[in-house]
């Protein structure tokens, strides 16, 4: 059930959604970082949902330290 809800949401996801979410969460993020996050969510959402570790490794390498740490914080927050 959750998978179909997430699939539907991801199909409608835009970069502006990511930008708005970042503003709401007080995350200062560049357009390039938004592009990276958008690409991986749109193309790998199912893999990320079941095993985020490989994508967290990519995020650590490609995103700023502050954005990466905020992703880890939010991951823990929303998984509870």
CSV table of N, CA, C and O in Angstrom, one decimal:
chain,number,residue,atom,x,y,z
A,1,UNK,N,0.8,-1.2,0.0
A,1,UNK,CA,0.0,0.0,0.0
A,1,UNK,C,0.9,1.3,0.0
A,1,UNK,O,0.7,2.2,-0.8
A,2,UNK,N,1.8,1.3,0.9
A,2,UNK,CA,2.7,2.5,1.0
A,2,UNK,C,3.5,2.7,-0.3
A,2,UNK,O,3.7,3.8,-0.7
A,3,UNK,N,3.9,1.6,-0.9
A,3,UNK,CA,4.6,1.7,-2.1
A,3,UNK,C,3.8,2.4,-3.2
A,3,UNK,O,4.4,3.3,-3.9
A,4,UNK,N,2.6,2.1,-3.4
A,4,UNK,CA,1.8,2.7,-4.4
A,4,UNK,C,1.6,4.2,-4.1
A,4,UNK,O,1.5,5.0,-5.0
A,5,UNK,N,1.4,4.6,-2.8
A,5,UNK,CA,1.3,6.0,-2.5
A,5,UNK,C,2.5,6.8,-2.8
A,5,UNK,O,2.5,7.9,-3.4
A,6,UNK,N,3.7,6.2,-2.4
A,6,UNK,CA,5.0,6.8,-2.7
A,6,UNK,C,5.2,6.9,-4.2
A,6,UNK,O,5.6,8.0,-4.7
A,7,UNK,N,4.9,5.9,-4.9
A,7,UNK,CA,5.1,5.9,-6.4
A,7,UNK,C,4.3,7.0,-7.0
A,7,UNK,O,4.8,7.8,-7.9
A,8,UNK,N,3.1,7.2,-6.6
A,8,UNK,CA,2.2,8.2,-7.1
A,8,UNK,C,2.8,9.6,-6.7
A,8,UNK,O,2.8,10.5,-7.6
A,9,UNK,N,3.2,9.8,-5.5
A,9,UNK,CA,3.8,11.1,-5.1
A,9,UNK,C,5.0,11.4,-5.9
A,9,UNK,O,5.2,12.5,-6.4
A,10,UNK,N,5.9,10.4,-6.1
A,10,UNK,CA,7.2,10.6,-6.8
A,10,UNK,C,6.9,11.0,-8.2
A,10,UNK,O,7.6,11.8,-8.8
A,11,UNK,N,5.9,10.4,-8.8
A,11,UNK,CA,5.6,10.7,-10.2
A,11,UNK,C,5.2,12.1,-10.4
A,11,UNK,O,5.4,12.7,-11.5
A,12,UNK,N,4.7,12.8,-9.4
A,12,UNK,CA,4.3,14.2,-9.5
A,12,UNK,C,5.3,15.1,-8.9
A,12,UNK,O,5.1,16.4,-8.9
A,13,UNK,N,6.4,14.6,-8.3
A,13,UNK,CA,7.4,15.4,-7.6
A,13,UNK,C,8.1,16.4,-8.6
A,13,UNK,O,8.5,16.0,-9.7
A,14,UNK,N,8.3,17.6,-8.2
A,14,UNK,CA,9.1,18.6,-8.9
A,14,UNK,C,10.2,19.1,-8.1
A,14,UNK,O,10.3,18.9,-6.9
A,15,UNK,N,11.1,19.8,-8.8
A,15,UNK,CA,12.2,20.4,-8.1
A,15,UNK,C,11.7,21.5,-7.1
A,15,UNK,O,12.3,21.7,-6.0
A,16,UNK,N,10.6,22.1,-7.5
A,16,UNK,CA,10.0,23.1,-6.6
A,16,UNK,C,9.5,22.5,-5.3
A,16,UNK,O,9.5,23.1,-4.3
A,17,UNK,N,9.0,21.3,-5.4
A,17,UNK,CA,8.6,20.6,-4.1
A,17,UNK,C,9.8,20.4,-3.2
A,17,UNK,O,9.7,20.6,-2.0
A,18,UNK,N,10.9,20.0,-3.8
A,18,UNK,CA,12.1,19.8,-3.0
A,18,UNK,C,12.6,21.2,-2.4
A,18,UNK,O,12.9,21.3,-1.2
A,19,UNK,N,12.5,22.2,-3.2
A,19,UNK,CA,12.9,23.5,-2.7
A,19,UNK,C,12.0,24.0,-1.6
A,19,UNK,O,12.5,24.5,-0.5
A,20,UNK,N,10.7,23.8,-1.7
A,20,UNK,CA,9.8,24.2,-0.7
A,20,UNK,C,10.0,23.4,0.6
A,20,UNK,O,9.9,24.0,1.7
A,21,UNK,N,10.2,22.2,0.5
A,21,UNK,CA,10.5,21.3,1.6
A,21,UNK,C,11.7,21.8,2.4
A,21,UNK,O,11.7,21.9,3.6
A,22,UNK,N,12.7,22.1,1.6
A,22,UNK,CA,14.0,22.6,2.2
A,22,UNK,C,13.8,23.9,3.0
A,22,UNK,O,14.3,24.1,4.1
A,23,UNK,N,13.0,24.8,2.4
A,23,UNK,CA,12.7,26.0,3.0
A,23,UNK,C,12.0,25.8,4.4
A,23,UNK,O,12.3,26.3,5.4
A,24,UNK,N,11.0,24.9,4.3
A,24,UNK,CA,10.2,24.6,5.5
A,24,UNK,C,11.1,24.0,6.6
A,24,UNK,O,10.9,24.2,7.8
A,25,UNK,N,12.1,23.2,6.2
A,25,UNK,CA,13.0,22.5,7.2
A,25,UNK,C,14.3,23.4,7.4
A,25,UNK,O,15.2,22.9,8.1
A,26,UNK,N,14.3,24.6,7.0
A,26,UNK,CA,15.4,25.5,7.2
A,26,UNK,C,16.8,24.9,6.7
A,26,UNK,O,17.8,25.0,7.3
A,27,UNK,N,16.7,24.4,5.5
A,27,UNK,CA,17.9,23.8,4.8
A,27,UNK,C,18.3,24.8,3.7
A,27,UNK,O,17.5,25.1,2.8
A,28,UNK,N,19.5,25.2,3.8
A,28,UNK,CA,20.1,26.1,2.7
A,28,UNK,C,20.7,25.1,1.7
A,28,UNK,O,21.6,24.4,2.0
A,29,UNK,N,20.1,25.1,0.5
A,29,UNK,CA,20.5,24.2,-0.5
A,29,UNK,C,20.7,24.9,-1.8
A,29,UNK,O,20.0,25.8,-2.2
A,30,UNK,N,21.7,24.4,-2.6
A,30,UNK,CA,21.9,25.0,-3.9
A,30,UNK,C,21.1,24.3,-5.0
A,30,UNK,O,20.5,23.3,-4.8
A,31,UNK,N,21.0,25.0,-6.1
A,31,UNK,CA,20.2,24.4,-7.2
A,31,UNK,C,20.8,23.1,-7.7
A,31,UNK,O,20.1,22.2,-8.0
A,32,UNK,N,22.2,23.1,-7.7
A,32,UNK,CA,22.8,21.8,-8.1
A,32,UNK,C,22.5,20.7,-7.1
A,32,UNK,O,22.3,19.5,-7.5
A,33,UNK,N,22.4,21.0,-5.8
A,33,UNK,CA,22.1,19.9,-4.8
A,33,UNK,C,20.6,19.5,-5.0
A,33,UNK,O,20.3,18.3,-4.9
A,34,UNK,N,19.7,20.4,-5.4
A,34,UNK,CA,18.4,20.1,-5.7
A,34,UNK,C,18.3,19.1,-6.9
A,34,UNK,O,17.6,18.1,-6.9
A,35,UNK,N,19.1,19.5,-7.9
A,35,UNK,CA,19.1,18.6,-9.1
A,35,UNK,C,19.6,17.2,-8.8
A,35,UNK,O,19.0,16.2,-9.3
A,36,UNK,N,20.6,17.1,-7.9
A,36,UNK,CA,21.1,15.8,-7.5
A,36,UNK,C,20.0,15.0,-6.8
A,36,UNK,O,19.7,13.8,-7.1
A,37,UNK,N,19.4,15.6,-5.8
A,37,UNK,CA,18.4,14.9,-5.0
A,37,UNK,C,17.2,14.5,-5.9
A,37,UNK,O,16.7,13.4,-5.8
A,38,UNK,N,16.8,15.4,-6.7
A,38,UNK,CA,15.6,15.2,-7.6
A,38,UNK,C,15.9,14.0,-8.5
A,38,UNK,O,15.1,13.1,-8.6
A,39,UNK,N,17.1,14.0,-9.1
A,39,UNK,CA,17.5,12.9,-10.0
A,39,UNK,C,17.4,11.5,-9.3
A,39,UNK,O,16.8,10.6,-9.8
A,40,UNK,N,18.0,11.4,-8.1
A,40,UNK,CA,18.0,10.2,-7.4
A,40,UNK,C,16.7,9.7,-6.9
A,40,UNK,O,16.3,8.5,-6.9
A,41,UNK,N,15.9,10.7,-6.5
A,41,UNK,CA,14.5,10.3,-6.0
A,41,UNK,C,13.7,9.8,-7.2
A,41,UNK,O,13.0,8.8,-7.1
A,42,UNK,N,13.7,10.6,-8.3
A,42,UNK,CA,12.9,10.2,-9.5
A,42,UNK,C,13.3,8.9,-10.1
A,42,UNK,O,12.4,8.1,-10.5
A,43,UNK,N,14.6,8.6,-10.1
A,43,UNK,CA,15.1,7.4,-10.7
A,43,UNK,C,15.3,6.2,-9.8
A,43,UNK,O,15.4,5.1,-10.4
A,44,UNK,N,15.3,6.4,-8.5
A,44,UNK,CA,15.7,5.3,-7.6
A,44,UNK,C,14.9,5.3,-6.4
A,44,UNK,O,15.3,4.7,-5.4
A,45,UNK,N,13.7,5.8,-6.4
A,45,UNK,CA,12.9,5.9,-5.2
A,45,UNK,C,12.7,4.6,-4.5
A,45,UNK,O,12.7,4.5,-3.3
A,46,UNK,N,12.4,3.6,-5.3
A,46,UNK,CA,12.1,2.3,-4.7
A,46,UNK,C,13.3,1.7,-4.0
A,46,UNK,O,13.2,1.1,-2.9
A,47,UNK,N,14.5,1.8,-4.6
A,47,UNK,CA,15.7,1.3,-4.0
A,47,UNK,C,16.0,2.1,-2.8
A,47,UNK,O,16.4,1.5,-1.7
A,48,UNK,N,15.8,3.4,-2.8
A,48,UNK,CA,16.1,4.2,-1.6
A,48,UNK,C,15.1,3.9,-0.5
A,48,UNK,O,15.5,3.8,0.7
A,49,UNK,N,13.9,3.6,-0.8
A,49,UNK,CA,12.9,3.2,0.2
A,49,UNK,C,13.3,1.9,1.0
A,49,UNK,O,13.2,1.9,2.2
A,50,UNK,N,13.9,1.0,0.3
A,50,UNK,CA,14.2,-0.3,0.9
A,50,UNK,C,15.7,-0.4,1.4
A,50,UNK,O,15.9,-1.1,2.3
A,51,UNK,N,16.6,0.3,0.8
A,51,UNK,CA,18.0,0.3,1.2
A,51,UNK,C,18.6,1.7,0.8
A,51,UNK,O,19.3,1.8,-0.2
A,52,UNK,N,18.5,2.6,1.7
A,52,UNK,CA,19.0,4.0,1.4
A,52,UNK,C,20.5,4.1,1.5
A,52,UNK,O,21.1,5.1,1.0
A,53,UNK,N,21.2,3.2,2.1
A,53,UNK,CA,22.6,3.3,2.4
A,53,UNK,C,23.5,3.6,1.1
A,53,UNK,O,24.3,4.5,1.2
A,54,UNK,N,23.3,3.0,0.0
A,54,UNK,CA,24.2,3.3,-1.1
A,54,UNK,C,23.9,4.8,-1.6
A,54,UNK,O,24.8,5.5,-2.0
A,55,UNK,N,22.7,5.2,-1.5
A,55,UNK,CA,22.4,6.6,-1.9
A,55,UNK,C,22.8,7.6,-0.9
A,55,UNK,O,23.1,8.8,-1.2
A,56,UNK,N,22.9,7.2,0.4
A,56,UNK,CA,23.4,8.1,1.4
A,56,UNK,C,24.9,8.3,1.2
A,56,UNK,O,25.4,9.4,1.4
A,57,UNK,N,25.6,7.3,0.7
A,57,UNK,CA,27.0,7.4,0.4
A,57,UNK,C,27.2,8.4,-0.7
A,57,UNK,O,28.1,9.2,-0.7
A,58,UNK,N,26.4,8.3,-1.7
A,58,UNK,CA,26.4,9.2,-2.9
A,58,UNK,C,26.2,10.6,-2.3
A,58,UNK,O,26.9,11.6,-2.7
A,59,UNK,N,25.1,10.8,-1.5
A,59,UNK,CA,24.8,12.1,-1.0
A,59,UNK,C,26.0,12.7,-0.2
A,59,UNK,O,26.3,13.9,-0.3
A,60,UNK,N,26.6,11.9,0.6
A,60,UNK,CA,27.8,12.4,1.4
A,60,UNK,C,28.9,12.9,0.5
A,60,UNK,O,29.5,13.9,0.8
A,61,UNK,N,29.0,12.3,-0.7
A,61,UNK,CA,30.1,12.7,-1.6
A,61,UNK,C,29.7,13.9,-2.4
A,61,UNK,O,30.6,14.7,-2.8
A,62,UNK,N,28.4,14.0,-2.7
A,62,UNK,CA,28.0,15.1,-3.7
A,62,UNK,C,27.3,16.3,-3.1
A,62,UNK,O,27.2,17.3,-3.8
A,63,UNK,N,26.9,16.2,-1.9
A,63,UNK,CA,26.1,17.3,-1.2
A,63,UNK,C,27.0,17.9,-0.2
A,63,UNK,O,27.9,17.3,0.3
A,64,UNK,N,26.7,19.2,0.2
A,64,UNK,CA,27.4,19.8,1.3
A,64,UNK,C,27.2,19.1,2.6
A,64,UNK,O,26.2,18.3,2.8
A,65,UNK,N,28.1,19.3,3.5
A,65,UNK,CA,28.1,18.6,4.8
A,65,UNK,C,26.8,18.9,5.5
A,65,UNK,O,26.2,18.0,6.1
A,66,UNK,N,26.4,20.2,5.5
A,66,UNK,CA,25.2,20.6,6.2
A,66,UNK,C,23.9,19.9,5.6
A,66,UNK,O,23.1,19.5,6.3
A,67,UNK,N,23.8,19.9,4.3
A,67,UNK,CA,22.7,19.2,3.6
A,67,UNK,C,22.7,17.7,3.9
A,67,UNK,O,21.6,17.2,4.3
A,68,UNK,N,23.8,17.1,3.8
A,68,UNK,CA,23.9,15.7,4.1
A,68,UNK,C,23.5,15.4,5.6
A,68,UNK,O,22.7,14.5,5.8
A,69,UNK,N,24.0,16.1,6.5
A,69,UNK,CA,23.7,15.9,7.9
A,69,UNK,C,22.2,16.1,8.2
A,69,UNK,O,21.5,15.4,8.9
A,70,UNK,N,21.6,17.1,7.5
A,70,UNK,CA,20.1,17.3,7.6
A,70,UNK,C,19.3,16.2,7.0
A,70,UNK,O,18.3,15.8,7.6
A,71,UNK,N,19.8,15.6,5.9
A,71,UNK,CA,19.2,14.4,5.4
A,71,UNK,C,19.2,13.3,6.4
A,71,UNK,O,18.2,12.6,6.6
A,72,UNK,N,20.3,13.0,7.0
A,72,UNK,CA,20.4,12.0,8.0
A,72,UNK,C,19.4,12.2,9.2
A,72,UNK,O,18.7,11.3,9.6
A,73,UNK,N,19.4,13.5,9.6
A,73,UNK,CA,18.5,13.8,10.7
A,73,UNK,C,17.0,13.6,10.3
A,73,UNK,O,16.2,13.0,11.1
A,74,UNK,N,16.6,14.0,9.1
A,74,UNK,CA,15.3,13.9,8.7
A,74,UNK,C,14.9,12.4,8.4
A,74,UNK,O,13.8,12.0,8.7
A,75,UNK,N,15.9,11.6,7.9
A,75,UNK,CA,15.6,10.2,7.7
A,75,UNK,C,15.3,9.6,9.1
A,75,UNK,O,14.3,8.8,9.1
A,76,UNK,N,16.1,9.8,10.1
A,76,UNK,CA,15.8,9.3,11.4
A,76,UNK,C,14.4,9.8,11.9
A,76,UNK,O,13.6,9.0,12.5
A,77,UNK,N,14.2,11.0,11.8
A,77,UNK,CA,12.9,11.7,12.2
A,77,UNK,C,11.7,11.0,11.6
A,77,UNK,O,10.7,10.7,12.3
A,78,UNK,N,11.7,10.8,10.3
A,78,UNK,CA,10.5,10.3,9.6
A,78,UNK,C,10.4,8.8,9.6
A,78,UNK,O,9.3,8.3,9.3
A,79,UNK,N,11.5,8.1,9.9
A,79,UNK,CA,11.4,6.7,10.0
A,79,UNK,C,10.8,6.2,11.4
A,79,UNK,O,10.4,5.1,11.5
A,80,UNK,N,10.7,7.1,12.3
A,80,UNK,CA,10.2,6.8,13.7
A,80,UNK,C,8.7,6.8,13.6
A,80,UNK,O,8.0,7.4,12.9
